């Protein structure tokens, strides 16, 4: 069964600290993997997208990594800010014509 | 250039009623996908429309139906509302040729009492 599992479910960190969110998937065949940021009550916004051949992709303070062999991805947030408080969702695309598969998300709270 | 827009923002209904949610895609996009997101969960795929036809459907009952208009905008209809239908309903638009490059709207928060 195609699944996307994220950990931890929630995370609380102090402003300025770094953190890493994890995503494991069992989707096969694999097309690409996206990380989205979703503020409370709003729609998800894309942060990064990686294909099978890409190992890392950065977007400002966000860096995503992908290991297609172990089917694992991580999202590293550097020097966290209060505005980083949100849910981060890992989304995997399978073969063409199939629906996106969403993880449940990790809820990040950044406190001052 | 407006992104994906949805209306209404919030909606309160009672069990057994019917509801219609609306979505206008990002300019230039021709495909609309609908998702249901329960509190604390990831979005669940409902269905996808292209050329005014339902192209894919997730595991949702027939109470959930949709429509796409010639201008690519779309509606999601839910009949015989249940308490469990309370959720954030997200619309995402894309180009059919790159259907997984989806841009999400702000969502409609539906509360069923």
Tab-separated table of C-alpha atoms in Angstrom, chain B:
chain	number	residue	atom	x	y	z
B	1	UNK	CA	-2.482	37.460	-11.047
B	2	UNK	CA	-4.877	35.925	-8.547
B	3	UNK	CA	-3.998	32.546	-7.206
B	4	UNK	CA	-6.535	29.887	-6.360
B	5	UNK	CA	-9.592	31.352	-4.676
B	6	UNK	CA	-12.304	29.567	-2.715
B	7	UNK	CA	-15.649	30.596	-1.322
B	8	UNK	CA	-17.031	30.802	1.211
B	9	UNK	CA	-14.264	31.031	3.814
B	10	UNK	CA	-16.346	29.492	6.556
B	11	UNK	CA	-19.662	27.660	6.569
B	12	UNK	CA	-21.871	26.195	9.276
B	13	UNK	CA	-24.507	23.599	8.398
B	14	UNK	CA	-26.612	21.069	10.259
B	15	UNK	CA	-26.769	17.327	9.733
B	16	UNK	CA	-28.741	16.260	6.670
B	17	UNK	CA	-28.299	19.541	4.837
B	18	UNK	CA	-26.536	20.019	1.525
B	19	UNK	CA	-23.594	22.322	0.825
B	20	UNK	CA	-21.853	23.733	-2.254
B	21	UNK	CA	-18.271	24.972	-2.164
B	22	UNK	CA	-16.677	26.934	-4.990
B	23	UNK	CA	-13.200	27.212	-6.429
B	24	UNK	CA	-11.590	29.397	-9.070
B	25	UNK	CA	-8.258	28.060	-10.341
B	26	UNK	CA	-5.055	30.000	-10.796
B	27	UNK	CA	-5.007	31.888	-14.071
B	28	UNK	CA	-3.997	29.584	-16.935
B	29	UNK	CA	-4.737	26.353	-15.067
B	30	UNK	CA	-7.236	23.874	-16.463
B	31	UNK	CA	-7.423	21.158	-13.794
B	32	UNK	CA	-8.995	21.300	-10.347
B	33	UNK	CA	-8.554	18.814	-7.511
B	34	UNK	CA	-10.513	18.757	-4.254
B	35	UNK	CA	-9.266	17.567	-0.869
B	36	UNK	CA	-10.776	17.088	2.582
B	37	UNK	CA	-8.540	17.815	5.559
B	38	UNK	CA	-9.757	16.831	9.007
B	39	UNK	CA	-8.191	18.525	12.005
B	40	UNK	CA	-4.665	17.251	12.621
B	41	UNK	CA	-4.647	15.139	9.458
B	42	UNK	CA	-3.164	15.465	6.009
B	43	UNK	CA	-5.410	16.267	3.036
B	44	UNK	CA	-7.397	13.354	1.598
B	45	UNK	CA	-8.035	13.347	-2.159
B	46	UNK	CA	-11.717	13.585	-3.107
B	47	UNK	CA	-11.689	13.963	-6.899
B	48	UNK	CA	-10.135	15.763	-9.841
B	49	UNK	CA	-11.744	17.547	-12.801
B	50	UNK	CA	-10.413	18.286	-16.261
B	51	UNK	CA	-12.357	19.298	-19.356
B	52	UNK	CA	-15.520	19.325	-17.259
B	53	UNK	CA	-15.204	15.624	-16.446
B	54	UNK	CA	-14.255	13.784	-13.273
B	55	UNK	CA	-10.901	12.160	-14.076
B	56	UNK	CA	-9.935	10.578	-10.767
B	57	UNK	CA	-11.762	9.878	-7.551
B	58	UNK	CA	-10.609	9.038	-4.074
B	59	UNK	CA	-12.372	6.870	-1.528
B	60	UNK	CA	-15.361	9.112	-0.872
B	61	UNK	CA	-19.078	8.200	-1.037
B	62	UNK	CA	-21.436	9.357	-3.740
B	63	UNK	CA	-22.703	12.073	-1.395
B	64	UNK	CA	-19.665	13.968	-2.621
B	65	UNK	CA	-20.088	15.225	-6.163
B	66	UNK	CA	-18.569	17.927	-8.266
B	67	UNK	CA	-18.690	19.942	-11.393
B	68	UNK	CA	-16.298	21.901	-13.560
B	69	UNK	CA	-17.456	24.796	-15.698
B	70	UNK	CA	-16.162	25.909	-19.117
B	71	UNK	CA	-14.136	28.670	-17.415
B	72	UNK	CA	-12.349	25.919	-15.397
B	73	UNK	CA	-13.909	26.928	-12.084
B	74	UNK	CA	-15.332	24.109	-10.015
B	75	UNK	CA	-17.889	23.244	-7.355
B	76	UNK	CA	-17.903	20.587	-4.687
B	77	UNK	CA	-21.318	19.446	-3.484
B	78	UNK	CA	-21.922	17.379	-0.389
B	79	UNK	CA	-25.396	15.968	0.293
B	80	UNK	CA	-26.879	14.586	3.507
B	81	UNK	CA	-24.161	16.121	5.666
B	82	UNK	CA	-22.756	14.118	8.565
B	83	UNK	CA	-20.911	15.379	11.613
B	84	UNK	CA	-17.784	13.690	10.218
B	85	UNK	CA	-17.883	15.919	7.143
B	86	UNK	CA	-16.641	18.804	9.293
B	87	UNK	CA	-13.239	19.665	7.845
B	88	UNK	CA	-11.183	22.116	5.832
B	89	UNK	CA	-11.945	21.611	2.136
B	90	UNK	CA	-9.040	22.490	-0.101
B	91	UNK	CA	-9.092	23.150	-3.804
B	92	UNK	CA	-5.890	22.834	-5.837
B	93	UNK	CA	-5.364	23.833	-9.450
B	94	UNK	CA	-2.807	22.717	-11.999
B	95	UNK	CA	-2.192	22.177	-15.675
B	96	UNK	CA	-3.378	18.796	-16.922
B	97	UNK	CA	0.004	18.199	-18.561
B	98	UNK	CA	1.696	18.682	-15.163
B	99	UNK	CA	-1.159	17.614	-12.976
B	100	UNK	CA	0.860	17.031	-9.803
B	101	UNK	CA	2.280	20.568	-9.731
B	102	UNK	CA	-0.681	21.776	-7.693
B	103	UNK	CA	-1.323	25.176	-6.166
B	104	UNK	CA	-3.684	25.229	-3.217
B	105	UNK	CA	-6.372	27.695	-2.286
B	106	UNK	CA	-6.947	28.948	1.268
B	107	UNK	CA	-9.691	26.407	1.892
B	108	UNK	CA	-13.281	26.476	3.118
B	109	UNK	CA	-13.840	25.549	6.761
B	110	UNK	CA	-17.076	23.526	6.988
B	111	UNK	CA	-18.621	22.865	10.372
B	112	UNK	CA	-21.540	20.434	10.613
B	113	UNK	CA	-23.614	20.657	13.797
